[in-house]
Amino acid sequence: MKRKITKAIFPVAGLGTRFLPATKSIPKEILTLVDRPLIQYAIDEARAAGIKEFIFVTARGKSALEDYFDHAPELEATLRKQGKKELLDTLKATNMDSGAIAYIRQHKAMGLGHAVWCAKRLVGNEPFAVILTDDVIAAEKPCLQQMVEAYAETGGNIVAAMEVPPEKTSAYGILDIGEDMGSMVTVKNMVEKPKAEEAPSNLAVIGRYILTPNIMQNLSRLKKGAGGEIQLTDAIAEEIRRGEKVYGFRFRGQRFDCGSKAGFLQATVAFGLAREDLNGEFSQFLAEMTALRRAAE
Ligand code: G1P
């Protein structure tokens, strides 16, 4: 029987060095697209998919994340007194239920697979989701919800997938495709960050996963893989070798790589333009900037 997915792991232990000096004192997950931190987008997506328990794998220097999810009674009281109902609603929408969040520390940066493994006891013997907050996905139906619906049909392990330019395969987990059914593919093997000439395809794993509990067992036994780290990709590939099902899911939506500066800027522009309250002024500004640049060329 397929069990409901109610737990999600958010690996947020990374140092975020690509965003230094900002990340010297702010976790990268608190960096803001328009007015919401990256982590809020991930949480909202998980909630939409029916997730009830949120497991953060953190590290030193990430306490701002815990504060972010705490309720803010003084601030709420002030806004109430000032009659700022809209702001109050915005603030309250970020409140999490008591007991819904767990934090566990990854003491050593040993890779994504190791970070996920740190949540082993909290996950127990249930299928679970993993969300990488660097991958922000704008979609009519949130990506993880699309995947949960697909999982209700197929069961097994499902990874979000997207075609990337062949020269970019070395930045991703890459799928070796068995049967291609359009939005779903069966996966024969997975390779972490292969060079273009060694990649089995250009269908890349994007940071959304639905995984069976056995992945945790595999992680317990794993040796270091690509980049000298314990790789989640390798633990999923191990399931295929054990004869278990792994699917790639071509989600509907636009993905932004907010782990890179260019991707973060693109997301800022896209999310800014999508906001009714900002669209007019912002699109006019962009048009003017573009015209100025053209004239200067
Ligand atoms: C991780 C995974 C990789 C996946 C990518 C998606 O890599 O290891 O398989 O394709 O996320 O964003 P990272 O970007 O953390 O190096």
Coordinates of C-alpha atoms and ligand atoms in Angstrom, one line a residue:
M1 CA 0.0 0.0 0.0
K2 CA 1.2 3.5 -0.8
R3 CA 1.5 5.6 2.3
K4 CA 0.7 9.3 2.4
I5 CA 3.7 11.6 2.3
T6 CA 3.5 13.8 5.4
K7 CA 7.2 14.4 6.2
A8 CA 9.6 16.5 4.3
I9 CA 13.4 17.0 4.8
F10 CA 14.9 20.4 4.0
P11 CA 18.7 20.2 3.9
V12 CA 19.8 23.7 4.9
A13 CA 23.2 23.1 6.3
G14 CA 25.1 24.4 3.3
L15 CA 27.5 27.4 3.8
G16 CA 26.2 29.4 0.9
T17 CA 29.7 30.6 0.0
R18 CA 28.5 31.7 -3.5
F19 CA 26.6 34.5 -1.8
L20 CA 29.4 35.8 0.4
P21 CA 29.7 38.3 2.0
A22 CA 25.9 38.3 2.5
T23 CA 26.0 34.8 3.9
K24 CA 28.6 35.7 6.4
S25 CA 25.8 36.4 8.9
I26 CA 22.6 35.4 7.1
P27 CA 21.8 31.8 6.1
K28 CA 21.3 31.7 2.3
E29 CA 17.8 30.3 2.8
I30 CA 16.9 33.7 4.3
L31 CA 17.9 35.5 1.2
T32 CA 14.8 37.2 -0.2
L33 CA 13.0 37.0 -3.5
V34 CA 10.9 40.2 -3.5
D35 CA 9.8 40.0 0.2
R36 CA 9.8 36.3 1.0
P37 CA 12.9 34.3 2.1
L38 CA 13.7 31.3 -0.1
I39 CA 12.8 29.0 2.7
Q40 CA 9.2 30.3 2.8
Y41 CA 8.7 29.3 -0.9
A42 CA 9.9 25.8 0.0
I43 CA 7.6 25.6 3.0
D44 CA 4.6 26.9 1.1
E45 CA 5.2 24.3 -1.6
A46 CA 5.5 21.5 1.0
R47 CA 2.3 22.6 2.7
A48 CA 0.4 22.6 -0.6
A49 CA 1.5 19.0 -1.1
G50 CA 0.0 18.0 2.2
I51 CA 3.3 17.9 4.3
K52 CA 2.6 18.1 8.0
E53 CA 6.1 17.6 9.5
F54 CA 9.0 19.7 8.4
I55 CA 12.5 18.5 9.2
F56 CA 15.4 20.9 8.8
V57 CA 18.9 19.6 8.7
T58 CA 20.9 22.6 9.8
A59 CA 24.4 23.5 10.9
R60 CA 26.3 26.1 12.9
G61 CA 25.4 29.7 11.9
K62 CA 21.8 28.8 10.9
S63 CA 19.9 29.9 14.0
A64 CA 18.3 32.8 12.1
L65 CA 16.2 30.0 10.4
E66 CA 14.8 28.8 13.7
D67 CA 14.0 32.4 14.7
Y68 CA 12.2 32.9 11.3
F69 CA 9.8 30.1 12.1
D70 CA 9.1 31.2 15.6
H71 CA 5.8 33.1 16.2
A72 CA 6.3 36.8 16.7
P73 CA 3.6 37.8 19.3
E74 CA 5.0 41.3 20.0
L75 CA 5.1 42.2 16.3
E76 CA 1.6 40.7 15.8
A77 CA 0.3 42.7 18.8
T78 CA 1.8 46.0 17.4
L79 CA 0.3 45.4 13.9
R80 CA -3.0 44.6 15.4
K81 CA -3.0 47.8 17.5
Q82 CA -2.1 49.8 14.4
G83 CA -4.9 48.1 12.4
K84 CA -2.5 46.8 9.8
K85 CA -4.6 43.8 9.0
E86 CA -3.0 42.9 5.7
L87 CA 0.5 42.8 7.2
L88 CA -0.8 40.8 10.1
D89 CA -2.3 38.2 7.8
T90 CA 1.0 38.0 5.8
L91 CA 2.9 37.5 9.1
K92 CA 0.4 34.9 10.4
A93 CA 0.5 32.9 7.2
T94 CA 4.2 32.1 8.0
N95 CA 3.3 30.7 11.5
M96 CA 3.9 27.0 11.8
D97 CA 1.9 24.6 14.1
S98 CA 3.5 23.7 17.4
G99 CA 5.5 20.5 17.1
A100 CA 5.4 20.7 13.3
I101 CA 9.1 21.6 12.9
A102 CA 12.1 19.6 13.9
Y103 CA 15.7 20.7 13.6
I104 CA 18.6 18.4 13.5
R105 CA 22.3 19.3 13.0
Q106 CA 24.6 18.0 10.5
H107 CA 27.9 18.3 12.3
K108 CA 30.2 17.9 9.3
A109 CA 29.6 19.0 5.7
M110 CA 29.7 15.5 4.1
G111 CA 27.3 16.0 1.3
L112 CA 23.6 16.0 0.5
G113 CA 23.2 12.3 1.1
H114 CA 24.7 12.6 4.5
A115 CA 22.4 15.6 5.3
V116 CA 19.3 13.5 4.4
W117 CA 20.6 10.5 6.4
C118 CA 20.9 12.8 9.5
A119 CA 17.0 12.8 9.5
K120 CA 16.8 9.0 9.5
R121 CA 15.3 8.6 13.0
L122 CA 12.8 11.4 12.5
V123 CA 11.6 9.9 9.2
G124 CA 11.3 6.4 10.6
N125 CA 9.7 3.8 8.3
E126 CA 7.8 6.1 6.0
P127 CA 8.2 7.5 2.6
F128 CA 9.3 11.1 2.7
A129 CA 9.9 14.2 0.5
V130 CA 13.1 16.1 0.2
I131 CA 13.1 19.8 -1.0
L132 CA 16.2 21.7 -1.9
T133 CA 15.5 25.4 -1.3
D134 CA 18.0 26.5 -3.9
D135 CA 15.7 25.2 -6.6
V136 CA 12.7 27.6 -6.7
I137 CA 9.9 26.5 -9.0
A138 CA 7.2 28.8 -10.2
A139 CA 4.2 26.7 -11.2
E140 CA 0.5 26.9 -11.4
K141 CA 0.3 23.7 -9.3
P142 CA 3.3 23.6 -6.9
C143 CA 5.9 21.0 -8.1
L144 CA 5.8 18.8 -5.0
Q145 CA 2.0 18.6 -5.2
Q146 CA 2.3 17.4 -8.9
M147 CA 4.8 14.8 -7.7
V148 CA 2.6 13.6 -4.8
E149 CA -0.3 13.1 -7.3
A150 CA 2.0 11.1 -9.6
Y151 CA 3.2 9.1 -6.6
A152 CA -0.4 8.2 -5.8
E153 CA -0.5 6.4 -9.2
T154 CA 3.0 4.9 -9.3
G155 CA 4.5 4.6 -5.8
G156 CA 8.2 4.0 -5.7
N157 CA 10.8 6.8 -5.8
I158 CA 10.2 9.9 -7.8
V159 CA 12.7 12.6 -8.6
A160 CA 11.8 15.9 -10.3
A161 CA 13.6 16.2 -13.7
M162 CA 14.3 18.7 -16.4
E163 CA 16.3 18.8 -19.6
V164 CA 19.4 20.9 -19.2
P165 CA 21.9 22.0 -21.9
P166 CA 24.4 19.1 -22.5
E167 CA 27.3 21.2 -21.4
K168 CA 25.7 21.6 -18.0
T169 CA 25.4 18.0 -17.0
S170 CA 28.3 18.3 -14.6
A171 CA 26.3 20.4 -12.3
Y172 CA 23.5 17.8 -11.8
G173 CA 22.4 14.3 -11.0
I174 CA 21.7 12.9 -14.5
L175 CA 19.2 10.1 -15.4
D176 CA 19.8 7.1 -17.6
I177 CA 16.3 6.8 -19.1
G178 CA 14.5 3.5 -19.5
E179 CA 11.1 4.0 -20.8
D180 CA 10.0 7.6 -21.7
M181 CA 6.3 8.1 -21.1
G182 CA 6.4 11.9 -21.5
S183 CA 5.9 13.5 -18.1
M184 CA 7.2 10.3 -16.4
V185 CA 10.3 8.3 -17.3
T186 CA 11.6 5.1 -15.8
V187 CA 15.1 5.4 -14.6
K188 CA 17.8 2.7 -15.3
N189 CA 20.6 4.4 -13.5
M190 CA 21.6 7.8 -12.1
V191 CA 25.0 9.5 -12.2
E192 CA 26.0 12.4 -10.0
K193 CA 27.6 15.3 -12.0
P194 CA 29.0 13.5 -15.0
K195 CA 31.0 15.3 -17.6
A196 CA 29.1 16.0 -20.8
E197 CA 30.8 13.2 -22.7
E198 CA 30.0 10.7 -20.0
A199 CA 26.4 11.7 -19.3
P200 CA 23.8 9.1 -20.1
S201 CA 21.3 11.8 -21.1
N202 CA 20.7 15.5 -20.4
L203 CA 17.7 14.9 -18.2
A204 CA 18.8 16.3 -14.8
V205 CA 17.5 15.9 -11.3
I206 CA 16.0 19.0 -9.8
G207 CA 15.7 19.4 -6.0
R208 CA 12.4 17.7 -5.3
Y209 CA 12.3 14.0 -4.3
I210 CA 9.8 11.5 -3.0
L211 CA 11.7 8.6 -1.5
T212 CA 11.1 5.3 0.1
P213 CA 12.5 4.6 3.6
N214 CA 15.0 2.1 2.2
I215 CA 17.0 5.1 0.8
M216 CA 18.0 5.7 4.4
Q217 CA 19.4 2.2 4.7
N218 CA 21.3 2.7 1.5
L219 CA 22.7 6.0 2.8
S220 CA 23.9 4.2 6.0
R221 CA 26.2 2.0 3.8
L222 CA 27.3 4.5 1.2
K223 CA 30.9 5.5 0.6
K224 CA 31.9 8.9 -0.7
G225 CA 31.0 9.6 -4.3
A226 CA 31.4 12.5 -6.6
G227 CA 33.2 15.4 -5.1
G228 CA 34.3 13.3 -2.1
E229 CA 30.7 13.6 -0.7
I230 CA 28.0 11.1 0.3
Q231 CA 25.6 11.5 -2.6
L232 CA 21.8 11.2 -2.5
T233 CA 21.9 10.3 -6.1
D234 CA 24.0 7.2 -5.3
A235 CA 21.6 6.0 -2.7
I236 CA 18.7 6.3 -5.2
A237 CA 20.7 4.5 -7.9
E238 CA 21.2 1.7 -5.4
E239 CA 17.5 1.2 -5.2
I240 CA 17.4 0.6 -9.0
R241 CA 20.1 -2.1 -8.6
R242 CA 17.9 -3.7 -5.9
G243 CA 15.1 -3.9 -8.5
E244 CA 13.0 -1.1 -7.0
K245 CA 11.3 1.5 -9.1
V246 CA 12.7 5.0 -9.7
Y247 CA 10.9 7.5 -11.8
G248 CA 11.9 10.9 -13.3
F249 CA 9.1 13.4 -13.3
R250 CA 9.1 16.2 -15.8
F251 CA 7.3 18.8 -13.8
R252 CA 5.2 21.7 -15.2
G253 CA 6.7 25.0 -14.2
Q254 CA 9.7 27.3 -14.4
R255 CA 12.7 26.4 -12.3
F256 CA 15.2 29.0 -11.0
D257 CA 18.6 28.0 -9.8
C258 CA 18.7 30.3 -6.7
G259 CA 22.0 28.7 -5.7
S260 CA 23.7 30.8 -8.4
K261 CA 23.7 34.6 -8.6
A262 CA 22.4 34.7 -12.2
G263 CA 19.6 32.3 -11.3
F264 CA 18.7 34.3 -8.2
L265 CA 18.5 37.6 -10.2
Q266 CA 16.4 35.9 -12.8
A267 CA 14.0 34.7 -10.1
T268 CA 13.9 38.1 -8.6
V269 CA 12.8 39.6 -12.0
A270 CA 10.3 36.9 -12.7
F271 CA 8.7 37.0 -9.2
G272 CA 8.7 40.8 -9.2
L273 CA 7.0 40.9 -12.6
A274 CA 4.4 38.3 -11.4
R275 CA 3.4 40.6 -8.5
E276 CA 0.4 42.7 -9.3
D277 CA 1.4 45.4 -6.8
L278 CA 4.9 45.8 -8.4
N279 CA 4.4 44.8 -12.0
G280 CA 3.6 48.3 -13.4
E281 CA 6.5 50.2 -12.0
F282 CA 8.9 47.3 -12.3
S283 CA 8.3 46.4 -15.9
Q284 CA 8.6 50.1 -16.9
F285 CA 11.9 50.3 -15.1
L286 CA 13.2 47.1 -16.9
A287 CA 12.1 48.4 -20.2
E288 CA 14.0 51.7 -19.6
M289 CA 17.1 49.8 -18.4
T290 CA 17.1 47.7 -21.5
A291 CA 16.7 50.7 -23.7
L292 CA 19.6 52.5 -22.0
R293 CA 21.9 49.5 -22.3
R294 CA 21.0 49.1 -26.0
A295 CA 21.7 52.8 -26.6
A296 CA 25.1 52.5 -24.8
E297 CA 26.2 49.5 -27.0
Ligands
G1P1 C1 22.2 18.5 -5.8 C2 22.1 17.1 -6.2 C3 22.0 16.9 -7.7 C4 20.8 17.7 -8.2 C5 20.9 19.2 -7.8 C6 19.6 19.9 -8.2 O1 23.4 19.1 -6.2 O2 23.3 16.4 -5.7 O3 21.9 15.6 -8.0 O4 20.8 17.6 -9.7 O5 21.1 19.2 -6.4 O6 19.7 21.2 -7.9 P1 24.0 20.5 -5.7 O7 23.3 21.5 -6.5 O8 23.6 20.6 -4.3 O9 25.4 20.4 -6.0

